[in-house]
N, CA, C and O atoms as a printed pandas DataFrame, in Angstrom:
     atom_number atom_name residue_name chain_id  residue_number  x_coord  y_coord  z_coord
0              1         N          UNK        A               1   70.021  114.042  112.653
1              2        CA          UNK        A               1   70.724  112.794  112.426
2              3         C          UNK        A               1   72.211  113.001  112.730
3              4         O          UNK        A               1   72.815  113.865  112.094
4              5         N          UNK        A               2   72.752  112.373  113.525
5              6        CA          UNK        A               2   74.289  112.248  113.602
6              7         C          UNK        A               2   74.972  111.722  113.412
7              8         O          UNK        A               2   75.089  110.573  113.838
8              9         N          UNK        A               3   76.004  112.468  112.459
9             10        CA          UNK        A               3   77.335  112.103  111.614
10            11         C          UNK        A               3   78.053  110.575  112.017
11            12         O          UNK        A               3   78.219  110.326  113.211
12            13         N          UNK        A               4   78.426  109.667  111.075
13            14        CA          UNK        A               4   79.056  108.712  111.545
14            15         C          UNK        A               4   80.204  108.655  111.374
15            16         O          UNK        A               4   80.803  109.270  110.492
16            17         N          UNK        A               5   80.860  107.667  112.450
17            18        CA          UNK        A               5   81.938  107.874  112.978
18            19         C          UNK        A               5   83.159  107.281  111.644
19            20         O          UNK        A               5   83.060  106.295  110.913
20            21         N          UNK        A               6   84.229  108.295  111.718
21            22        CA          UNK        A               6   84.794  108.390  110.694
22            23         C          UNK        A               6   86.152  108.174  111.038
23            24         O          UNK        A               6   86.955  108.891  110.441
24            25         N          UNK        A               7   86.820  106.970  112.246
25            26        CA          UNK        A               7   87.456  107.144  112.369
26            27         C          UNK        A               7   88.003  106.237  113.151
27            28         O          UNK        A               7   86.933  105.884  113.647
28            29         N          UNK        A               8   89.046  105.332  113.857
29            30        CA          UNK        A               8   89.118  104.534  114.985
30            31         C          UNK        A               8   90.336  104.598  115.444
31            32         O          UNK        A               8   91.448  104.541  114.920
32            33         N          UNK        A               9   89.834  104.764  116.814
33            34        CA          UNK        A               9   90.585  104.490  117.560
34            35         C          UNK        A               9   91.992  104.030  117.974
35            36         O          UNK        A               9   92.916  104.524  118.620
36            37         N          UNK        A              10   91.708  102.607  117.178
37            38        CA          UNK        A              10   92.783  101.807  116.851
38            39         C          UNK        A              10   93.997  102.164  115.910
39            40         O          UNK        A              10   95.149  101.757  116.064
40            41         N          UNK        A              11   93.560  102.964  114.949
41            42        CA          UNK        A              11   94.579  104.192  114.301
42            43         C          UNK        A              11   95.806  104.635  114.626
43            44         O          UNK        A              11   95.783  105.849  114.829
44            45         N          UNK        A              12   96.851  104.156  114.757
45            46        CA          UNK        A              12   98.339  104.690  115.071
46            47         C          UNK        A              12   98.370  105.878  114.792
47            48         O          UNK        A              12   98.666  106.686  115.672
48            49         N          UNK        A              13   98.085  106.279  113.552
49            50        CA          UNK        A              13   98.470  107.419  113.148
50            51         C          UNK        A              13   97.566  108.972  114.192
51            52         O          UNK        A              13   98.028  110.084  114.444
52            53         N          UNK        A              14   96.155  108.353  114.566
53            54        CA          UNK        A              14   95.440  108.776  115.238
54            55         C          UNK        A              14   95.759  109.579  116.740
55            56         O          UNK        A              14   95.767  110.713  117.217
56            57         N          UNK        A              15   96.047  107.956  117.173
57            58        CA          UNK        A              15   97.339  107.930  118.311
58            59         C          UNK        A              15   98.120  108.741  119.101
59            60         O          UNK        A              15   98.072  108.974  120.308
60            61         N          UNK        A              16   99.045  109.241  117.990
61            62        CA          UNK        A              16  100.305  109.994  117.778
62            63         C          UNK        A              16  100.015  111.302  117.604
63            64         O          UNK        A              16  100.887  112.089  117.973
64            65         N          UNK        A              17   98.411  112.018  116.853
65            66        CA          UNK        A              17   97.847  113.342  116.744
66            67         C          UNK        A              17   97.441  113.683  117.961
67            68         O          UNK        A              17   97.278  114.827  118.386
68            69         N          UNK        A              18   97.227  112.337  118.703
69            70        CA          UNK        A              18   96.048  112.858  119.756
70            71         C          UNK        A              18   97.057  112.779  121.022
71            72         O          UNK        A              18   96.782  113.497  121.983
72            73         N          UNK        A              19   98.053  112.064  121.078
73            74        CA          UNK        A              19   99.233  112.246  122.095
74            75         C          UNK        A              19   99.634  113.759  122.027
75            76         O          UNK        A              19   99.646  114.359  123.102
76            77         N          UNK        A              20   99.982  114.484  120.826
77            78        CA          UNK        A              20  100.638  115.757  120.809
78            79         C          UNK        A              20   99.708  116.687  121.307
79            80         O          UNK        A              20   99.895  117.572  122.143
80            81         N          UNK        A              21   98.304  116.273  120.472
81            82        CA          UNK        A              21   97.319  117.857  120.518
82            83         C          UNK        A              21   96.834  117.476  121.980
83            84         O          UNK        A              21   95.920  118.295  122.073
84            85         N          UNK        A              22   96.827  116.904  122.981
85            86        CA          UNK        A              22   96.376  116.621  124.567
86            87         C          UNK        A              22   97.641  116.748  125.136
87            88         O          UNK        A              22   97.622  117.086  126.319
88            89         N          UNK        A              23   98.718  116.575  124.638
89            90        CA          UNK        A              23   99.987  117.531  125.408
90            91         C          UNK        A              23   99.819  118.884  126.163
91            92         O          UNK        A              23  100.218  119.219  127.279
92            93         N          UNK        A              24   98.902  119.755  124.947
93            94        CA          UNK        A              24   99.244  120.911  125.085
94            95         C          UNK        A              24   97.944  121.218  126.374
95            96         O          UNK        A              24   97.011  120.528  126.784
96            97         N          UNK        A              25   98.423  122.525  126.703
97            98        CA          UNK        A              25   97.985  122.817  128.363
98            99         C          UNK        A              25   96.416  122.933  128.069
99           100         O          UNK        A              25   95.915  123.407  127.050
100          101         N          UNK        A              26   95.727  122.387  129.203
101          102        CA          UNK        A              26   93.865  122.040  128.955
102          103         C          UNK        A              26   93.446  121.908  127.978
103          104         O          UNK        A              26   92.402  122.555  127.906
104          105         N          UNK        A              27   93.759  121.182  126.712
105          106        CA          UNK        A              27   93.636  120.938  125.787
106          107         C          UNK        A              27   92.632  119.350  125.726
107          108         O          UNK        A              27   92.951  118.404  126.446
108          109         N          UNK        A              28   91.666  119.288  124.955
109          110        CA          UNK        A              28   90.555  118.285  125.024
110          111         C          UNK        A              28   90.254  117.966  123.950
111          112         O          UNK        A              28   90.464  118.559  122.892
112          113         N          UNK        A              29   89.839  117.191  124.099
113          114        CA          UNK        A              29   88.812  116.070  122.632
114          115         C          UNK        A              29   87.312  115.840  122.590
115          116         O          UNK        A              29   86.672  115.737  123.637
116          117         N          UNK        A              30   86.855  115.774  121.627
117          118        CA          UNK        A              30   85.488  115.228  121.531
118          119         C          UNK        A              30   85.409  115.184  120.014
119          120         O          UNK        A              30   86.105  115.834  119.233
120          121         N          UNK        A              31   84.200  114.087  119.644
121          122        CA          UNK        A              31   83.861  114.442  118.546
122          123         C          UNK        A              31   82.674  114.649  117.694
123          124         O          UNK        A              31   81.518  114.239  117.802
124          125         N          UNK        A              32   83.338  115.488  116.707
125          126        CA          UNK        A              32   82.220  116.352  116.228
126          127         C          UNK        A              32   82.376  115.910  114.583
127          128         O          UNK        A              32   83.407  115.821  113.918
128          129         N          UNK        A              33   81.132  115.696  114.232
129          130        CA          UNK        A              33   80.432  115.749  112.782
130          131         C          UNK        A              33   81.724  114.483  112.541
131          132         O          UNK        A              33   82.558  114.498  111.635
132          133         N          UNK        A              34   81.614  113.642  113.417
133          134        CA          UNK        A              34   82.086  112.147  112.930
134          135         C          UNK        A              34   83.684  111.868  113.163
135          136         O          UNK        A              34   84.305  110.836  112.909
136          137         N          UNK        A              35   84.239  113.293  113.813
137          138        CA          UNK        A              35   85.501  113.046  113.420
138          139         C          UNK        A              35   85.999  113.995  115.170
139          140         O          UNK        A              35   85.288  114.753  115.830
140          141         N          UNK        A              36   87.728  113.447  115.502
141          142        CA          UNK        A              36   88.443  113.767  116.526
142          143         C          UNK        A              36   88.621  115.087  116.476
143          144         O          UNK        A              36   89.384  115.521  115.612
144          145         N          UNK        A              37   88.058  115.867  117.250
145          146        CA          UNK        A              37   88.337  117.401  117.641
146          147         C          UNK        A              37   89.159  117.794  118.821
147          148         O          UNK        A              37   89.024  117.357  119.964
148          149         N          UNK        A              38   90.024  118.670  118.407
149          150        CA          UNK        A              38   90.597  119.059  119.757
150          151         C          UNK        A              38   90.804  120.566  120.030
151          152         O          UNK        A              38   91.016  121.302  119.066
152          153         N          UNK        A              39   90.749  121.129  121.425
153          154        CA          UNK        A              39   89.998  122.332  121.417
154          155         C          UNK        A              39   90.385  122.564  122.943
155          156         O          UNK        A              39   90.783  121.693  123.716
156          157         N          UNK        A              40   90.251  123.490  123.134
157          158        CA          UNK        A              40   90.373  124.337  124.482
158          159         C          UNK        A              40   88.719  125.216  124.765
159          160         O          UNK        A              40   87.666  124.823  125.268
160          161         N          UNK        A              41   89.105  126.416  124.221
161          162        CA          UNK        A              41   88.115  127.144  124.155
162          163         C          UNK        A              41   87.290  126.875  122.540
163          164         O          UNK        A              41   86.122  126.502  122.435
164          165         N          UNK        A              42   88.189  127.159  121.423
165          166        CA          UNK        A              42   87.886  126.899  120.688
166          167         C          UNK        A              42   88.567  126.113  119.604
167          168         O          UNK        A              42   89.683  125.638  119.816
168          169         N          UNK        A              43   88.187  126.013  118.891
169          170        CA          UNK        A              43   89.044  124.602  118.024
170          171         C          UNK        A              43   90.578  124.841  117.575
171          172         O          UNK        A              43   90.978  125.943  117.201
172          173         N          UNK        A              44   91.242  123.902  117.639
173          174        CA          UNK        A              44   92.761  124.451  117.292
174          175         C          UNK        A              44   92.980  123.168  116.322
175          176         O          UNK        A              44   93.581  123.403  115.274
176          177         N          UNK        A              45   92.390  121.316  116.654
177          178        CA          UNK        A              45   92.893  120.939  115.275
178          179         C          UNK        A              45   92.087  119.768  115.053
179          180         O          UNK        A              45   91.671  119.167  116.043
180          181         N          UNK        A              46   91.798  119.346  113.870
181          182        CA          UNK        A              46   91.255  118.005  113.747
182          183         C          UNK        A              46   91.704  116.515  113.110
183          184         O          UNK        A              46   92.760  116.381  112.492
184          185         N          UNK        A              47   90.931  115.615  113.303
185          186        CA          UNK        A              47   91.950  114.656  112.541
186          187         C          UNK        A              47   90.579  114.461  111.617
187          188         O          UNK        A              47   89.418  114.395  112.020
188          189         N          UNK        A              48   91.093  114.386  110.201
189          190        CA          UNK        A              48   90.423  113.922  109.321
190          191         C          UNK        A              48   89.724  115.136  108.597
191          192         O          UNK        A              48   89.213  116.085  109.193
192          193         N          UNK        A              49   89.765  114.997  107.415
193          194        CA          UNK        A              49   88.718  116.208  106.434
194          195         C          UNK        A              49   88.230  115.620  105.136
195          196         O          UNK        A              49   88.115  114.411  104.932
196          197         N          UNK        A              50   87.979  116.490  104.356
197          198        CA          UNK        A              50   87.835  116.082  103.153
198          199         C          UNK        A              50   87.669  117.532  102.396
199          200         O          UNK        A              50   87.568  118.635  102.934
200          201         N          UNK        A              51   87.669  117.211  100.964
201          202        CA          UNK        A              51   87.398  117.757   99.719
202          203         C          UNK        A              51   86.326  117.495   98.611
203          204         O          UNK        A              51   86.071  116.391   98.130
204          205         N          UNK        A              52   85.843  118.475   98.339
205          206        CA          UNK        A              52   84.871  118.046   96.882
206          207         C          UNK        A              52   86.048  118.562   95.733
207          208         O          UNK        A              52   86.775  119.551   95.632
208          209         N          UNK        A              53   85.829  117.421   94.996
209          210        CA          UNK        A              53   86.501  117.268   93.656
210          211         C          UNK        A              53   85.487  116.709   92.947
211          212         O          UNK        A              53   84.844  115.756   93.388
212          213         N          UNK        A              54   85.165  117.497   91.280
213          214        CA          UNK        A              54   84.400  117.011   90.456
214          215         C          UNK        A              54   82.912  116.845   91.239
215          216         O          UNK        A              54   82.333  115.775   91.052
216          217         N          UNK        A              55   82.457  117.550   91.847
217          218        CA          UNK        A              55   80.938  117.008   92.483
218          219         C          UNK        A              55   80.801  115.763   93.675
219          220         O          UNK        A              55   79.850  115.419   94.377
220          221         N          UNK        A              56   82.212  115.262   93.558
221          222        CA          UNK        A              56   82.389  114.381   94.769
222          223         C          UNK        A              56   83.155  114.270   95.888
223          224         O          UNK        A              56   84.369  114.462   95.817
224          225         N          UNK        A              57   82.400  113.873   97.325
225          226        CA          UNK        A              57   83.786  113.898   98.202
226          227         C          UNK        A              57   85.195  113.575   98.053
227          228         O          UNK        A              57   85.000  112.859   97.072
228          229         N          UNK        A              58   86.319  113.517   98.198
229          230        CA          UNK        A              58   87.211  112.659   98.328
230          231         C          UNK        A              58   87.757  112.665  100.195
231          232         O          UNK        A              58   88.099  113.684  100.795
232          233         N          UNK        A              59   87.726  111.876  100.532
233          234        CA          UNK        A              59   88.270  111.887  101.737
234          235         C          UNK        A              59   89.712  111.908  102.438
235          236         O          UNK        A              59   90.643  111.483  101.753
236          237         N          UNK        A              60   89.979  112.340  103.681
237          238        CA          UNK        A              60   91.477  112.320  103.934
238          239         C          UNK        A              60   91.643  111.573  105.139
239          240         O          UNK        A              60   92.152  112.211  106.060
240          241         N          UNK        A              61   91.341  110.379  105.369
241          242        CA          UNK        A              61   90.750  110.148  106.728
242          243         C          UNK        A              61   92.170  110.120  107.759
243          244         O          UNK        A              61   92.117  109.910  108.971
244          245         N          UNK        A              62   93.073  110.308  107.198
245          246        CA          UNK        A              62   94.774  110.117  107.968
246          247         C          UNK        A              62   95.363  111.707  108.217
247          248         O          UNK        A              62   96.542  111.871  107.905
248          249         N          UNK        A              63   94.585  112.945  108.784
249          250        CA          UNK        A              63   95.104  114.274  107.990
250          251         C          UNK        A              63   94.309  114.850  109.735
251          252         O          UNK        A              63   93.388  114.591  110.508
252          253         N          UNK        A              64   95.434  115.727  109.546
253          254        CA          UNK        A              64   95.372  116.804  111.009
254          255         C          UNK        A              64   95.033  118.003  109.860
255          256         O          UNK        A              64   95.603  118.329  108.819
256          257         N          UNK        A              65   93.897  118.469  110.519
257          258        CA          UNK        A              65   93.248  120.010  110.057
258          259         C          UNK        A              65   94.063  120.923  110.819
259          260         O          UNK        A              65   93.758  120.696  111.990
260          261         N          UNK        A              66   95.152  122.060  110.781
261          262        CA          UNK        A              66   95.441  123.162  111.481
262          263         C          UNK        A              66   95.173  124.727  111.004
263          264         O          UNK        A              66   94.936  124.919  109.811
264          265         N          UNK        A              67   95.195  125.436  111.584
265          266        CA          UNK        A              67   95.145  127.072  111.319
266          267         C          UNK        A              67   96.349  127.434  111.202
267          268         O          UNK        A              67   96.585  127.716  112.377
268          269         N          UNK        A              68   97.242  127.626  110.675
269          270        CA          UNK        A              68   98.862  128.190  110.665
270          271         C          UNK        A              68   98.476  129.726  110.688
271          272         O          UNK        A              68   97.323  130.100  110.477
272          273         N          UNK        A              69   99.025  130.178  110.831
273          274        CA          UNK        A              69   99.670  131.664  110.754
274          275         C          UNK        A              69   99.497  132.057  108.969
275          276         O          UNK        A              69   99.311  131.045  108.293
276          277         N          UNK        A              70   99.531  133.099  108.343
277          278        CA          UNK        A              70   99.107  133.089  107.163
278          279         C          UNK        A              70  100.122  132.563  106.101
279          280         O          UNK        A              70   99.946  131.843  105.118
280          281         N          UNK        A              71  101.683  133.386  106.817
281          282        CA          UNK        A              71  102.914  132.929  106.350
282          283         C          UNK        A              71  103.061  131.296  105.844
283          284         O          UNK        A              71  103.274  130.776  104.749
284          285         N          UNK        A              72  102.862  130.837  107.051
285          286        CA          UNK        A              72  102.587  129.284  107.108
286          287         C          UNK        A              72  102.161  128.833  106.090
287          288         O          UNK        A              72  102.591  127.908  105.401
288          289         N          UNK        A              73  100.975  129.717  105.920
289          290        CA          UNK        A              73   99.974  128.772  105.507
290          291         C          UNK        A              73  100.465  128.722  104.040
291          292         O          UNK        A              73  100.613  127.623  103.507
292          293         N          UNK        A              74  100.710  129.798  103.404
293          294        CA          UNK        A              74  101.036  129.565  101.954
294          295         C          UNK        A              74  101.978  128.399  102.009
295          296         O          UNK        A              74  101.444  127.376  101.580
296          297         N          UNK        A              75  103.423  128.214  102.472
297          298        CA          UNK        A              75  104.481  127.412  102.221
298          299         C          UNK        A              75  103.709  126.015  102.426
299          300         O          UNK        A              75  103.803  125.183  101.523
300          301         N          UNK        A              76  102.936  125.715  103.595
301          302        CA          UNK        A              76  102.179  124.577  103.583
302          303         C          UNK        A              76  101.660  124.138  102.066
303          304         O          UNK        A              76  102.080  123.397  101.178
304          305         N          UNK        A              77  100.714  124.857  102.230
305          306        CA          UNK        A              77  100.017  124.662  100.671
306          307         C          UNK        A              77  100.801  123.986   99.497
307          308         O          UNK        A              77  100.242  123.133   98.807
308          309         N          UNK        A              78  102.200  124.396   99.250
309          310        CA          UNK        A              78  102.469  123.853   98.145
310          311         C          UNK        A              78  103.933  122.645   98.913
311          312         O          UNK        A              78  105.113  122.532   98.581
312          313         N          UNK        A              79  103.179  121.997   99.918
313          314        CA          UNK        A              79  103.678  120.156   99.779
314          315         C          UNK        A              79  102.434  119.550   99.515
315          316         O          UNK        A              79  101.301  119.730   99.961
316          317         N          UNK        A              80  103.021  118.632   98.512
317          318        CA          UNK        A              80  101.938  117.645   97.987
318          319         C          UNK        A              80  100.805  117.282   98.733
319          320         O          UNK        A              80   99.626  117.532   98.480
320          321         N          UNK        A              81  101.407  116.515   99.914
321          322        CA          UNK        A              81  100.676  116.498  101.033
322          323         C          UNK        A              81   99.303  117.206  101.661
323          324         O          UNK        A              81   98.471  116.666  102.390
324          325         N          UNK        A              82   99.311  118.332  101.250
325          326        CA          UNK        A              82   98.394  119.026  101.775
326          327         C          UNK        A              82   97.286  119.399  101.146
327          328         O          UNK        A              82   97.276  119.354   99.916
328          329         N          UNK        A              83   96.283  119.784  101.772
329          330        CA          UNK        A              83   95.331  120.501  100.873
330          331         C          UNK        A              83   94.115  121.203  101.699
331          332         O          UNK        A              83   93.874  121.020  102.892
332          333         N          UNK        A              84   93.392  122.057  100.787
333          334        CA          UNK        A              84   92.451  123.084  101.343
334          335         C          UNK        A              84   91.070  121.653  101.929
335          336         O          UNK        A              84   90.499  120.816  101.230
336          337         N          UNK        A              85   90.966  121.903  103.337
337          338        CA          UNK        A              85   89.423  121.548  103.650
338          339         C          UNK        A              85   88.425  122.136  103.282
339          340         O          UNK        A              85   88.224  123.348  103.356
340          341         N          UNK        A              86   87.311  120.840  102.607
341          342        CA          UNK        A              86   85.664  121.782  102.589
342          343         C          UNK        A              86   85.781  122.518  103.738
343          344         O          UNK        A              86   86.665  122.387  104.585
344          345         N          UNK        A              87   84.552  123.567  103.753
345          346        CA          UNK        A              87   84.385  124.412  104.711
346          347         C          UNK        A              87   85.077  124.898  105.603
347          348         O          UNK        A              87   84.652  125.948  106.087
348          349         N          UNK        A              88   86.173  124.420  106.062
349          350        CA          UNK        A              88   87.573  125.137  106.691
350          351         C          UNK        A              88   88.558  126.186  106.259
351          352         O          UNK        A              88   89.103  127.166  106.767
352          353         N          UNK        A              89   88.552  125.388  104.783
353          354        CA          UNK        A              89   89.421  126.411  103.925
354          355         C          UNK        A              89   89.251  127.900  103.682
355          356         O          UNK        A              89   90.073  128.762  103.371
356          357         N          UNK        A              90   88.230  127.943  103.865
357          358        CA          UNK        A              90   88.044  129.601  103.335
358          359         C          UNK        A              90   88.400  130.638  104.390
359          360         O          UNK        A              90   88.466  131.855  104.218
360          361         N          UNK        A              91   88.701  129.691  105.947
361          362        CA          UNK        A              91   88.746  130.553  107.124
362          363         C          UNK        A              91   90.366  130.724  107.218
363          364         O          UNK        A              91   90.825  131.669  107.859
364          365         N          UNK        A              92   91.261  129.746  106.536
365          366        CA          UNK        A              92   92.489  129.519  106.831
366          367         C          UNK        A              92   93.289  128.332  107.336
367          368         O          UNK        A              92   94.445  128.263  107.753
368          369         N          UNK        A              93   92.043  127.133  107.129
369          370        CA          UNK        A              93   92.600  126.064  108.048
370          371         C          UNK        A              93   93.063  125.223  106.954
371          372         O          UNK        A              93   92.457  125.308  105.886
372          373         N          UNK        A              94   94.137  124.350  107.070
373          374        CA          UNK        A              94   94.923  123.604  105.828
374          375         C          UNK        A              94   95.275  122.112  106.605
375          376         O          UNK        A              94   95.768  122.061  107.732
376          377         N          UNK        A              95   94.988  121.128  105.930
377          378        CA          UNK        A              95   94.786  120.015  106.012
378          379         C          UNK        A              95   96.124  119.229  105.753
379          380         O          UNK        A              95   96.353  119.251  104.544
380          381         N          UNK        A              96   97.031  118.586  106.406
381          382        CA          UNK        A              96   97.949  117.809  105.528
382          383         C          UNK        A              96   98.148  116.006  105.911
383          384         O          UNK        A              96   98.520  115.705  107.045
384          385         N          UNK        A              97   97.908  115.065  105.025
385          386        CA          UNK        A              97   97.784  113.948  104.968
386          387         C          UNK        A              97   98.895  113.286  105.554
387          388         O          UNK        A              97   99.976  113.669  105.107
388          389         N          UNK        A              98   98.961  112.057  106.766
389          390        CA          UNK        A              98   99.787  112.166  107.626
390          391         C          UNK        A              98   99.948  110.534  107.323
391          392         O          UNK        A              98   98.923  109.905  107.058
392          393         N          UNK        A              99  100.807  110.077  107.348
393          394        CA          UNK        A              99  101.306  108.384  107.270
394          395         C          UNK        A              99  102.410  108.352  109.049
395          396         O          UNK        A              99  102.998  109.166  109.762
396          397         N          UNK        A             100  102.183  107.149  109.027
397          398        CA          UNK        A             100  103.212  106.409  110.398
398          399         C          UNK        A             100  104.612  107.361  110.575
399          400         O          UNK        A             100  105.098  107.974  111.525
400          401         N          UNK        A             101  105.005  107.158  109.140
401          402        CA          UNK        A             101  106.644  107.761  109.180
402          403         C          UNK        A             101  106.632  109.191  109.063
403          404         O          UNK        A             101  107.702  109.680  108.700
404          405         N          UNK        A             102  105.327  110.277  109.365
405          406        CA          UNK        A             102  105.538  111.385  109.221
406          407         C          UNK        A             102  106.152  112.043  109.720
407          408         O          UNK        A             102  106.438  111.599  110.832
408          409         N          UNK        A             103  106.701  113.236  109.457
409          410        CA          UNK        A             103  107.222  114.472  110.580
410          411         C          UNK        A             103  106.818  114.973  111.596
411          412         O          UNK        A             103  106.215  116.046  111.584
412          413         N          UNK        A             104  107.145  114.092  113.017
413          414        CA          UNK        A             104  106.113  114.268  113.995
414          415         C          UNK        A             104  106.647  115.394  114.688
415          416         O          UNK        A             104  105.934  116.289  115.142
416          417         N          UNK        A             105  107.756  115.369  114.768
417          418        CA          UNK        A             105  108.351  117.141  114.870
418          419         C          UNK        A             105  107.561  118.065  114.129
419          420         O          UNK        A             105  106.919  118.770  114.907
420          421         N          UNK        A             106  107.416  118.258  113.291
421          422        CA          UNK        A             106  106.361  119.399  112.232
422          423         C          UNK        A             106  104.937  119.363  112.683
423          424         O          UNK        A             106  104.194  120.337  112.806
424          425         N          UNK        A             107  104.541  117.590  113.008
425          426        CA          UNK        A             107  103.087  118.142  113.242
426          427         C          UNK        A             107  102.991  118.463  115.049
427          428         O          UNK        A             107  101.827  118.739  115.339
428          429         N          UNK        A             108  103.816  118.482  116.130
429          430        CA          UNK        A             108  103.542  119.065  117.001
430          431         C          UNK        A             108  103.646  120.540  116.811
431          432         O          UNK        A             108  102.895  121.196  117.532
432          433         N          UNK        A             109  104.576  121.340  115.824
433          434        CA          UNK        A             109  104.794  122.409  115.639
434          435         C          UNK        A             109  103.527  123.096  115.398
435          436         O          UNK        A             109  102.924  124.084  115.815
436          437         N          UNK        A             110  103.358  122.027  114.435
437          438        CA          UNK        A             110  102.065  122.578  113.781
438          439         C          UNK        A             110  100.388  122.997  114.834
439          440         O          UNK        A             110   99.720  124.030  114.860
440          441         N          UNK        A             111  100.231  121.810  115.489
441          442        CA          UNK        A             111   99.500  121.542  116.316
442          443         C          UNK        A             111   99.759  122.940  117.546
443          444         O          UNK        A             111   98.760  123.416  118.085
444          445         N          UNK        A             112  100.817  123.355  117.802
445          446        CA          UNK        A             112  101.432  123.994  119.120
446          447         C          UNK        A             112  101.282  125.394  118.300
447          448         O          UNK        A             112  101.582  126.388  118.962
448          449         N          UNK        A             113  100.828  125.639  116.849
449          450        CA          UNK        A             113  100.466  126.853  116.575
450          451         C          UNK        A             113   99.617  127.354  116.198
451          452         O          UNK        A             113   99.361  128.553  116.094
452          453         N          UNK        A             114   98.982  126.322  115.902
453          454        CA          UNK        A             114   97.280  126.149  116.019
454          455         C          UNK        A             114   97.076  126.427  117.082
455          456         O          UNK        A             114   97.113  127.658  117.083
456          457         N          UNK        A             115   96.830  126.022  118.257
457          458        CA          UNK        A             115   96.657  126.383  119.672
458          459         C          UNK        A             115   96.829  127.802  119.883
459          460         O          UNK        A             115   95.929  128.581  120.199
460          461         N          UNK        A             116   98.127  128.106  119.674
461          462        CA          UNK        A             116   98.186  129.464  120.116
462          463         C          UNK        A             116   97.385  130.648  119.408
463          464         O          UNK        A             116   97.491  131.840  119.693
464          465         N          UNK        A             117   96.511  130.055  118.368
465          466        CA          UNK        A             117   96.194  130.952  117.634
466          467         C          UNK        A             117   94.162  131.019  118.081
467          468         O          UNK        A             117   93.320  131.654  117.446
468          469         N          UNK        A             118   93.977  130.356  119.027
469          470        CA          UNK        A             118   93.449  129.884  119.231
470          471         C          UNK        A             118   92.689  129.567  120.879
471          472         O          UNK        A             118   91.475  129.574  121.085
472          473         N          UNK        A             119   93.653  129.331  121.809
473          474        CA          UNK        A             119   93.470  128.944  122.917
474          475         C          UNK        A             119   93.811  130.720  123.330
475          476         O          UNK        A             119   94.553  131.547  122.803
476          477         N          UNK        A             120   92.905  130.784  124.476
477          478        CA          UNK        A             120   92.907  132.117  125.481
478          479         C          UNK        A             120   94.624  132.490  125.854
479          480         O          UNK        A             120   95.603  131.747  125.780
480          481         N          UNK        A             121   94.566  133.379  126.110
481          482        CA          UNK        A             121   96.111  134.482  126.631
482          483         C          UNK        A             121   96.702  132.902  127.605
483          484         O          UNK        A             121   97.546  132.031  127.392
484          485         N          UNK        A             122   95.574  133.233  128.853
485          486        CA          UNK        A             122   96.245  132.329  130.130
486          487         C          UNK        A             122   96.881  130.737  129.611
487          488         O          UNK        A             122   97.891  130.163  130.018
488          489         N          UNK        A             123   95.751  130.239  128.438
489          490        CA          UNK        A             123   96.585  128.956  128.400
490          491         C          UNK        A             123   97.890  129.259  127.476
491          492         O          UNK        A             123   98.627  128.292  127.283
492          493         N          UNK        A             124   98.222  130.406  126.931
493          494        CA          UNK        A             124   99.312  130.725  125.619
494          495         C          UNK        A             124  100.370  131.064  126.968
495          496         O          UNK        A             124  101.518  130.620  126.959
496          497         N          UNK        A             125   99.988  131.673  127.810
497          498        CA          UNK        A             125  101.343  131.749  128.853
498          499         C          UNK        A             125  101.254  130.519  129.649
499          500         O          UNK        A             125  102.353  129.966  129.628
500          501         N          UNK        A             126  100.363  129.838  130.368
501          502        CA          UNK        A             126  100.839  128.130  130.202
502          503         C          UNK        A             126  101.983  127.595  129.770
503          504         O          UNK        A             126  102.942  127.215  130.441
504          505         N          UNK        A             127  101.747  127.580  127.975
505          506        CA          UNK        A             127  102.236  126.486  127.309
506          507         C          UNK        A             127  103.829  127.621  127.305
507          508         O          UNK        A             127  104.919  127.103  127.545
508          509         N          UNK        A             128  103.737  128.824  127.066
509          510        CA          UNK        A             128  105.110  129.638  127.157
510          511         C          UNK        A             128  105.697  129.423  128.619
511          512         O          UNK        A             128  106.843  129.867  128.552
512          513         N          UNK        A             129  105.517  129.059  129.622
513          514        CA          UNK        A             129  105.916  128.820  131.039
514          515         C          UNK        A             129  106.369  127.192  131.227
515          516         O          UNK        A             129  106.424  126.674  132.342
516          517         N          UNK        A             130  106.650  126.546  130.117
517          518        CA          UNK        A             130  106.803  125.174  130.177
518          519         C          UNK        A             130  108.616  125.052  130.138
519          520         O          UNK        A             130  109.161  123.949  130.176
């Protein structure tokens, strides 16, 4: 059975994730288990996650999934904003909830280090050759 779609299009905020993370060099979309993936070789970020709290989902449906660096990742962690994904979290990937007026400087950063952590040598000297 396949996942339903968790997400539209029509989404500004969507938009604006998917303008940055298709910036970066051969960088692609599709989606998976209901939601916007973006990926090269292998996954670098998503839009949308969720959490179990108390036995129940709660959803984040406005939220770029990234891999930071570990450094990162702690300081991430403690803005409000953010939080551990089901099943992502345990690998290192951290979720932070994104509105219109966000820091779109931070989330290309963010997005552009995900990638590198992520995408093959050739596309990391790519995006370093820009």
């Amino acid at each position: 059975m396949a996942h339903p779609r968790m997400f539209s299009d029509e989404d500004p905020v969507l938009r604006r994730v998917r303008q940055r993370a298709l910036a970066l060099p051969e960088a692609k979309e599709k989606v998976s288990h209901g939601r916007p993936t973006f990926y090269t070789g292998k996954v670098f970020a998503y839009y949308g996650g969720a959490v179990r709290v108390d036995h129940e989902w709660v959803q984040h449906g406005q939220a770029v999934l990234v891999l930071p660096e570990e450094s990162e990742r702690e300081a991430l962690l403690e803005a409000s904003r953010s939080f551990v994904p089901a099943y992502l979290g345990p690998s290192g990937w951290v979720g932070l909830d994104l509105t219109e007026d966000a820091d779109w400087t931070e989330v290309a950063e963010l997005l552009e280090d995900s990638y590198r952590r992520t995408a093959p040598r050739r596309l990391v000297s790519l995006l370093d050759g820009r």
